[in-house]
Coordinates of C-alpha atoms in Angstrom, one line a residue:
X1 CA 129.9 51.9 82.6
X2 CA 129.5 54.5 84.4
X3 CA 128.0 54.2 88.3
X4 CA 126.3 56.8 89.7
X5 CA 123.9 57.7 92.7
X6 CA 121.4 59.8 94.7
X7 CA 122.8 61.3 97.6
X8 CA 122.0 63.6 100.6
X9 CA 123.2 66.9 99.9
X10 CA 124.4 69.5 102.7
X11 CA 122.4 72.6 101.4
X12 CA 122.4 76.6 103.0
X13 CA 119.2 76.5 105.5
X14 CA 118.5 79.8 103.6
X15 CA 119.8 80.1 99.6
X16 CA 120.3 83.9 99.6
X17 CA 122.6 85.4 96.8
X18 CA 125.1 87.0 99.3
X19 CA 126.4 83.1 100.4
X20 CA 126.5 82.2 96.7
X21 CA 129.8 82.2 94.5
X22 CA 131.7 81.1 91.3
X23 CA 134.2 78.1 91.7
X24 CA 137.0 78.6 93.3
X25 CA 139.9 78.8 90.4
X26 CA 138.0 81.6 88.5
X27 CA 137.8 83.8 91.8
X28 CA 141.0 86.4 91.9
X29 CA 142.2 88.1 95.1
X30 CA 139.8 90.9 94.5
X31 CA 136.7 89.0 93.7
X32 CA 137.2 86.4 96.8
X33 CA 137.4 89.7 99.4
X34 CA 134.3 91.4 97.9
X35 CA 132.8 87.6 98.0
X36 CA 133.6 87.1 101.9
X37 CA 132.6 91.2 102.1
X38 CA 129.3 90.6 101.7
X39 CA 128.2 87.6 103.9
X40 CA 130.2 86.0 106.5
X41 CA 128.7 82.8 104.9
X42 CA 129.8 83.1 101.7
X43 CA 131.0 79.9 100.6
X44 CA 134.2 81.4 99.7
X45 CA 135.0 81.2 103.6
X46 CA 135.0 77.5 103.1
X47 CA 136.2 76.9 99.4
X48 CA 139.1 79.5 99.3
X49 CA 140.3 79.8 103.0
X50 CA 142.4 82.1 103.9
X51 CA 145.6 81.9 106.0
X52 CA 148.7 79.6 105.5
X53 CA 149.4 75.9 105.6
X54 CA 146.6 76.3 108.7
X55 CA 144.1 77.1 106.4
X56 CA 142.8 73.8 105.4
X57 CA 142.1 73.4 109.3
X58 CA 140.6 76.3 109.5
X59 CA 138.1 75.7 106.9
X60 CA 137.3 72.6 108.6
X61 CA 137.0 73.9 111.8
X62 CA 134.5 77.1 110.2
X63 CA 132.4 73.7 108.2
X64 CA 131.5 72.2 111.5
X65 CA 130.4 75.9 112.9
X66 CA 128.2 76.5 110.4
X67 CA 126.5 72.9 110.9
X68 CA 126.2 73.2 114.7
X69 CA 124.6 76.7 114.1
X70 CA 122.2 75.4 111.3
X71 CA 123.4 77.3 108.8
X72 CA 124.1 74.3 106.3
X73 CA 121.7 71.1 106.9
X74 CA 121.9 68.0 105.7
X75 CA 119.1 66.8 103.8
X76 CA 117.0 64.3 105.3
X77 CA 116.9 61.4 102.8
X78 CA 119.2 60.8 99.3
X79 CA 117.9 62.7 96.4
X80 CA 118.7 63.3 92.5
X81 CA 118.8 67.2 92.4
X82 CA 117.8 68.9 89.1
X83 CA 119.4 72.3 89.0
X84 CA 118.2 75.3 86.1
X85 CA 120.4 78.3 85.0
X86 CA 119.3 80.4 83.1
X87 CA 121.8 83.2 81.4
X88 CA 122.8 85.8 78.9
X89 CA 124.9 84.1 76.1
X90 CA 127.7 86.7 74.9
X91 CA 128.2 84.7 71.8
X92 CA 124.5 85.3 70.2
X93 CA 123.0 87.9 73.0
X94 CA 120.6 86.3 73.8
X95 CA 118.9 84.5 77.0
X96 CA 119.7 80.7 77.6
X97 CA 118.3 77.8 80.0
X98 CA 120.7 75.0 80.7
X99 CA 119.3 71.8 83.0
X100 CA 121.5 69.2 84.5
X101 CA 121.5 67.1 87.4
X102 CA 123.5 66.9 90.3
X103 CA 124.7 63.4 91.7
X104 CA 127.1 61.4 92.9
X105 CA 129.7 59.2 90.0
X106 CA 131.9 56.6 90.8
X107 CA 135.6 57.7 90.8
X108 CA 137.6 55.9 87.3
X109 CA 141.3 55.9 86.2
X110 CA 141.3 58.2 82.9
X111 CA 142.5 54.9 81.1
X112 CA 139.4 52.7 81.5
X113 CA 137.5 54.7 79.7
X114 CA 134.3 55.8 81.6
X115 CA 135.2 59.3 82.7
X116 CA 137.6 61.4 79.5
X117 CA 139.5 64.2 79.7
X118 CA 140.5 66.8 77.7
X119 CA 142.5 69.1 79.7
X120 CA 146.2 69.3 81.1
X121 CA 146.2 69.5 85.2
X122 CA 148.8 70.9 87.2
X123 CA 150.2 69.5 90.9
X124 CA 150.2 72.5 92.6
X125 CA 146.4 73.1 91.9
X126 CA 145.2 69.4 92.9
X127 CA 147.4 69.3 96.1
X128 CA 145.5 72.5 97.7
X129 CA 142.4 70.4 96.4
X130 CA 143.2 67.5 98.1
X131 CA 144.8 68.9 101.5
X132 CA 141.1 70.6 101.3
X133 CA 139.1 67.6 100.7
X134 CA 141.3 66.1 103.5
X135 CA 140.8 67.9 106.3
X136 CA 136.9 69.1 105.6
X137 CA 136.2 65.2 104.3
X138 CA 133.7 67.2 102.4
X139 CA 133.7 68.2 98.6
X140 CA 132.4 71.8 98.9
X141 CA 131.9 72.2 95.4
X142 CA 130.7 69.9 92.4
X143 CA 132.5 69.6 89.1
X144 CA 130.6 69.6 85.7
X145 CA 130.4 66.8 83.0
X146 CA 128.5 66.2 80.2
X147 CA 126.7 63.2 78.9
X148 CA 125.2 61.5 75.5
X149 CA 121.6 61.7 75.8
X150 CA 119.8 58.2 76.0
X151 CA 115.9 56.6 75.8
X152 CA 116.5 55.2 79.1
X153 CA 117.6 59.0 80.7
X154 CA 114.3 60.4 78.5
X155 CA 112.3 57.6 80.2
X156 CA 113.5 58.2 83.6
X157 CA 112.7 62.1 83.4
X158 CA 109.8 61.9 82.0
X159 CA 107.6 61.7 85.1
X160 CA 109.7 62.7 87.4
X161 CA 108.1 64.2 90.4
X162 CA 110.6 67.1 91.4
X163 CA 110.3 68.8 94.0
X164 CA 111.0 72.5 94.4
X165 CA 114.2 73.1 96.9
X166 CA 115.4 76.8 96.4
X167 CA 115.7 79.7 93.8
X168 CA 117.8 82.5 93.6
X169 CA 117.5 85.4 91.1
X170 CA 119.0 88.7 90.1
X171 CA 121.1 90.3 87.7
X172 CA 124.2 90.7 89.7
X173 CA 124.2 87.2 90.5
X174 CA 127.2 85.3 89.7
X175 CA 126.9 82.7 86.4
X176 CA 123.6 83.7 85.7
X177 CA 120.8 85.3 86.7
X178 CA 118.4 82.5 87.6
X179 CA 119.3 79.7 89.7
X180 CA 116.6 77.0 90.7
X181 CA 117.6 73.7 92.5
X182 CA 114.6 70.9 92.8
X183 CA 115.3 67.2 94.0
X184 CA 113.8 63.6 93.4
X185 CA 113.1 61.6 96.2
X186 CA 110.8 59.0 95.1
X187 CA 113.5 55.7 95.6
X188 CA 111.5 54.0 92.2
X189 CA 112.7 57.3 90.0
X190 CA 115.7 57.3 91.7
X191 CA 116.8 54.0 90.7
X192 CA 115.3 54.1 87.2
X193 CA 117.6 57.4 87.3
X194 CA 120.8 55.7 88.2
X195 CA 120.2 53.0 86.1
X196 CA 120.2 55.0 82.9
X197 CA 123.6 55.6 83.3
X198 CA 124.7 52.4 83.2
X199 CA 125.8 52.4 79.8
X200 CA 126.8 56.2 79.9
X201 CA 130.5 57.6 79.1
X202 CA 131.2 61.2 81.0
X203 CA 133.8 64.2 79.5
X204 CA 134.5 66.1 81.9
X205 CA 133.8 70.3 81.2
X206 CA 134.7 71.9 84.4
X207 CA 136.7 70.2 87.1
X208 CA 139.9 68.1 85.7
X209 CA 141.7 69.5 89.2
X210 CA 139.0 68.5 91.7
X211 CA 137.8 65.4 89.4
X212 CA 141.6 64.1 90.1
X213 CA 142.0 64.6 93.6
X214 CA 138.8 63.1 94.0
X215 CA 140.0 60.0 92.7
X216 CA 143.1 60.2 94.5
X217 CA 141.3 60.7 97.7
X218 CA 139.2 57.5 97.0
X219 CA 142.0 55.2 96.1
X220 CA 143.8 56.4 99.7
X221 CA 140.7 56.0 102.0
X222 CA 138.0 53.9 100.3
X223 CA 137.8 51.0 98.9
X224 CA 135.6 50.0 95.6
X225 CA 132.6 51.6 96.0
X226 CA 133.2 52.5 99.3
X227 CA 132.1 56.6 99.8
X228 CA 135.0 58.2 99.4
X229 CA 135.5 56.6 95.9
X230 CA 132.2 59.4 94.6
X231 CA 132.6 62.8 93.4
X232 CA 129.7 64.9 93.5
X233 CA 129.2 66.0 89.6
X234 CA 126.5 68.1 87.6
X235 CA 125.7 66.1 84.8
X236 CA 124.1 67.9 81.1
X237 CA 123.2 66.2 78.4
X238 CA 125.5 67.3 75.1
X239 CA 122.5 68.1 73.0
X240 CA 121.2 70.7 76.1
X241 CA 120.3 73.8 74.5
X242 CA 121.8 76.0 77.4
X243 CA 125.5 74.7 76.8
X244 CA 127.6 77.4 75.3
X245 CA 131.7 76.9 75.0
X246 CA 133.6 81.0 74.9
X247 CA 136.7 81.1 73.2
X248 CA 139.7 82.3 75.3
X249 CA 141.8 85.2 73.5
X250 CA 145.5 85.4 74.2
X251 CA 146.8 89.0 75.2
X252 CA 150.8 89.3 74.1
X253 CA 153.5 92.0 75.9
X254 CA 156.0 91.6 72.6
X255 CA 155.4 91.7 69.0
X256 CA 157.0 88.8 67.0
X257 CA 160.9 89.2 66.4
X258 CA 161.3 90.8 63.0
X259 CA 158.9 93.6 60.4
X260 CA 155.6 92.3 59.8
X261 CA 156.6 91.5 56.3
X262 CA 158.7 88.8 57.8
X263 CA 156.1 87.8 59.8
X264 CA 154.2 87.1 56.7
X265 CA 157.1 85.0 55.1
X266 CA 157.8 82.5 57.9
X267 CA 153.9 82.2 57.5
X268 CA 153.2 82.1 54.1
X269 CA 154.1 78.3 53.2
X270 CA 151.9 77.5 55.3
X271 CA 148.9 79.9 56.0
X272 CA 147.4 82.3 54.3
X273 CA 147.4 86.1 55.9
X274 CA 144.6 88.1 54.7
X275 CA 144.8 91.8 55.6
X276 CA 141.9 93.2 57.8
X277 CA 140.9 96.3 59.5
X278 CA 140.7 95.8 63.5
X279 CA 136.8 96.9 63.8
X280 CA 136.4 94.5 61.3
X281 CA 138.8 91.2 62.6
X282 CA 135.5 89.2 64.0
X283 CA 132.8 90.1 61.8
X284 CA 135.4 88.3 59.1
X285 CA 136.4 85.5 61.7
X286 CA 132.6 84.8 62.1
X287 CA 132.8 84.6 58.1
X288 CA 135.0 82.3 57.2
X289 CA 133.2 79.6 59.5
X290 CA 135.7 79.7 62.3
X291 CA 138.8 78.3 60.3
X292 CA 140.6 81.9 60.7
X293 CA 142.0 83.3 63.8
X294 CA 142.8 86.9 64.5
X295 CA 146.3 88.2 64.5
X296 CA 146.5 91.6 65.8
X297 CA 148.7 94.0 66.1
X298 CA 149.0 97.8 66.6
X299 CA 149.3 99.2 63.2
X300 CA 147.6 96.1 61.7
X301 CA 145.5 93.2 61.4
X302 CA 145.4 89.8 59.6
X303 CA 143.2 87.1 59.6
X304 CA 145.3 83.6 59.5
X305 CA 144.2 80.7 58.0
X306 CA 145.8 77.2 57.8
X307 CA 146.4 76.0 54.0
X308 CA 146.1 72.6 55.4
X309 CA 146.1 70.6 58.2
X310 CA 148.7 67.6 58.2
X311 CA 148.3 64.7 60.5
X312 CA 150.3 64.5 63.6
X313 CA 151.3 61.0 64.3
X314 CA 149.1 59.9 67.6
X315 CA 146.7 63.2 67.6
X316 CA 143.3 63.0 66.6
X317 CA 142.1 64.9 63.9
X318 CA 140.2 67.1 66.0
X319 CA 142.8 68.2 67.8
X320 CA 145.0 69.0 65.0
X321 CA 142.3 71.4 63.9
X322 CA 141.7 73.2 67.1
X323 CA 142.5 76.9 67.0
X324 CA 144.1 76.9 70.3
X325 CA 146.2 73.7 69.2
X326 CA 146.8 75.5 65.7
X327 CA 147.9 78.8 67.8
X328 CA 150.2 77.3 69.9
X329 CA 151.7 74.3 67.5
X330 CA 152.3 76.0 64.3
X331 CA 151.2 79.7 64.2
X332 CA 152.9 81.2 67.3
X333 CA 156.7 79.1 66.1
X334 CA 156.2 80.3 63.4
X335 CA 156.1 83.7 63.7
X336 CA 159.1 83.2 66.4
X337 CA 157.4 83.3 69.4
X338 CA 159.4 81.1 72.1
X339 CA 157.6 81.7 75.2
X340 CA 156.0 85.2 75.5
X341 CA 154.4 86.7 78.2
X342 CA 150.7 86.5 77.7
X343 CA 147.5 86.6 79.8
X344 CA 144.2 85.3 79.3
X345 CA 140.7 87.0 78.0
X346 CA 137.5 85.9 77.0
X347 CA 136.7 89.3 75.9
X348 CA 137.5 90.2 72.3
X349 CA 137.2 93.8 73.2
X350 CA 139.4 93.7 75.7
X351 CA 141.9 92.4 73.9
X352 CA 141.5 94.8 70.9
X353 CA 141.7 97.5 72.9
X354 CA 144.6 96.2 75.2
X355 CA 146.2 96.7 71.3
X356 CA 144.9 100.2 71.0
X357 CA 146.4 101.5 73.5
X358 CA 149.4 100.3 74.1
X359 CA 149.0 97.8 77.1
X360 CA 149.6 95.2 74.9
X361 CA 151.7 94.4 71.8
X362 CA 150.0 91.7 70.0
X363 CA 146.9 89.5 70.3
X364 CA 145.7 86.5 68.9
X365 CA 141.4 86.4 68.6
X366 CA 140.1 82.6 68.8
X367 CA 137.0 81.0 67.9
X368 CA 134.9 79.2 70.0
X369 CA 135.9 75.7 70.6
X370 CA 133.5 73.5 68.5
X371 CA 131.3 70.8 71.1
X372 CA 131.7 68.0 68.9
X373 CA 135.7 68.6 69.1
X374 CA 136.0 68.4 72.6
X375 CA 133.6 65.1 72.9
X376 CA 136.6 63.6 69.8
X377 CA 139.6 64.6 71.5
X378 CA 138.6 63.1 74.8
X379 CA 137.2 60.3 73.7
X380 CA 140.7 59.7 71.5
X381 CA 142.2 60.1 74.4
X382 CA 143.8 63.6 73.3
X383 CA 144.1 67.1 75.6
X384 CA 143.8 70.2 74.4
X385 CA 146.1 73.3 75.5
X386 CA 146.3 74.9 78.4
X387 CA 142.6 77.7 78.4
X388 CA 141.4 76.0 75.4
X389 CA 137.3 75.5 76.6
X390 CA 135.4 77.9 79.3
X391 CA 132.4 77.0 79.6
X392 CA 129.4 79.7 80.4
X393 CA 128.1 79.9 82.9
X394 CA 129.9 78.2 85.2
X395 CA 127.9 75.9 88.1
X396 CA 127.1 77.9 90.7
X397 CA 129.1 77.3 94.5
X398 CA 127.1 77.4 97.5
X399 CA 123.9 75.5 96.2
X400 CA 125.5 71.6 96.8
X401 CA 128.2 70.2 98.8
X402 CA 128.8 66.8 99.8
X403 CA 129.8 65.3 103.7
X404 CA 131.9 62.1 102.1
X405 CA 129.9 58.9 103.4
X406 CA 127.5 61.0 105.6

């Protein structure tokens, strides 16, 4: 099913942290000029370019620069890369390792059923992608997708000679604080490699945007299996130990219409509200197994709780069940909500205290999205809402890009 291959990465000459950065749609104004601050390498120069509808040119123009000067090489012969991040896990606080494996997939339509979904893209997003991809004819970052472990993938690791590329460390490192890259060379390895994917299905975790302009990109200039048909991808296997999913809070600048014992009546046919103090919202979210969510508001607290879940003609079941789906479906109509100004946070702190003070009127606390949920709605061809998964870390930008057919 699905197809994919070695390939000959364009790497930094010399993997420092100051040219490394996080993906481009988590970067902010702020971030991306401390980012080009430090290094006039950073890969933010190339993935976020600055300037108007000259931009794309531009970054183009700096790619080629840096390869006359040496500062990105092209590796000599096409590899499987094996990349390690290790992390600190906000969910248990602890320190986690996560190992995938960059290479190249073959480009698929959503509907035949090799590469799944489970998030909503937007045009305005992919067209900068693609206007990018265009011009540079290079995919400056990867995207990351996860896989169902096989005996055929065990078998092909399990000798595997890999050889030790580059390593950064450091605790004010971006997505991490440990970042090795290795690579296999050996052509047997990499064909046993390639071929244990041939029965392989991949979700994709990170990357809906690029994933899609990649295939758009491939079905404009390439033909079947021509080059520009491949996305570069990091692939993990779904029972990796280092594969944590944050929930995403939602941050609210009005209260519902109404007192909050109305609030509680438009609820209470179909939830449950059970009073709570705020120090005390996620200590009982964390009890109830992750079937509560956390409505808070200045002078109070609940913790709402669905009496049931009826089906939803066409939605899986999963989906149905999904906080963020349960949120944004039932609980926020509900209450009256319409469409409120909100902003994003994966930090339940930050959104209690938003409350606390004022900044904020309301905020709902989510769990984190269960694995197994997102690997059901995908493969049922569902999508969840809009900042429903983040996956932590992200994969690091600067360590892999991609000169399409080079």
């Amino acid at each position: 099913m699905a197809t994919v291959r070695a390939f000959r990465a364009t790497r930094f000459a010399r993997l420092i942290p100051d040219v490394v950065a996080p993906p481009y749609d988590v970067i902010d104004d702020t971030l991306r000029q401390e980012l080009a601050a430090r290094n006039p390498y950073n890969i933010v120069h190339l993935t976020l370019p600055e300037g108007g509808d000259d931009r794309y040119a531009r970054a183009a123009r700096l790619l080629q620069h840096w390869l006359a000067e040496g500062v990105l090489r092209q590796d000599p012969d096409p590899a499987i890369y094996r990349y390690v991040q290790r992390f600190h896990d906000p969910l248990s606080g602890g320190t986690r390792t996560r190992t995938g494996y960059f290479v190249l997939l073959h480009t698929e339509p959503y509907e035949n059923g090799v590469v799944l979904p489970h998030e909503q893209t937007f045009p305005g997003v992919k067209e900068d992608r693609y206007r990018l991809l265009q011009a540079t004819r290079t995919h400056l970052e990867t995207i990351f997708g996860l896989f169902e472990d096989t005996p055929a993938f065990q078998e092909a690791i399990a000798d595997a000679m890999w050889e030790p590329l580059a390593q950064v460390e450091g605790d004010d490192l971006p997505e991490g604080s440990f970042h090795k890259l290795e690579r296999l060379v050996n052509p047997v390895e990499v064909s046993r490699f390639e071929r244990a994917f041939a029965n392989a299905r991949v979700w994709i975790a990170d990357g809906h945007h690029r994933y899609e302009t990649a295939l758009r990109y491939g079905q404009t200039y390439g033909a079947d299996d021509s080059p520009e048909r491949f996305v570069p991808i990091l692939l993990v296997p779904l029972d990796d130990p280092g594969l944590v999913i944050l929930p995403t809070h939602r941050v609210l600048a009005e209260s519902p219409p109404g007192t909050p014992a109305e609030w509680q009546a438009r609820l209470q046919s179909e939830f449950e509200c059970v009073p709570v103090a705020h120090e005390a919202v996620l200590e009982q979210m964390a009890q109830h197994g992750g079937e509560a969510i956390g409505f808070v508001w200045r002078e109070g607290a609940w913790l709402i709780r669905p009496k049931m879940y009826p089906p939803v003609q066409g939605l899986p079941d999963a989906l149905i069940r999904l906080d963020s789906w349960v949120l944004h479906e039932r609980i926020m109509p509900a209450l009256g909500y319409t469409e409120p100004q909100k902003r994003y946070t994966r930090s339940a702190q930050d959104a209690l205290e938003s409350v606390r003070t004022g900044a904020a009127q309301a905020a709902f606390l989510l769990n984190p999205p269960p694995l197994r949920a997102l690997q059901q709605i995908a493969s049922a061809g569902g999508k969840m809402p809009h900042k429903s998964t983040y996956f932590h870390p992200k994969v690091l930008s600067g360590l892999i890009l991609w000169q399409v057919g080079a």
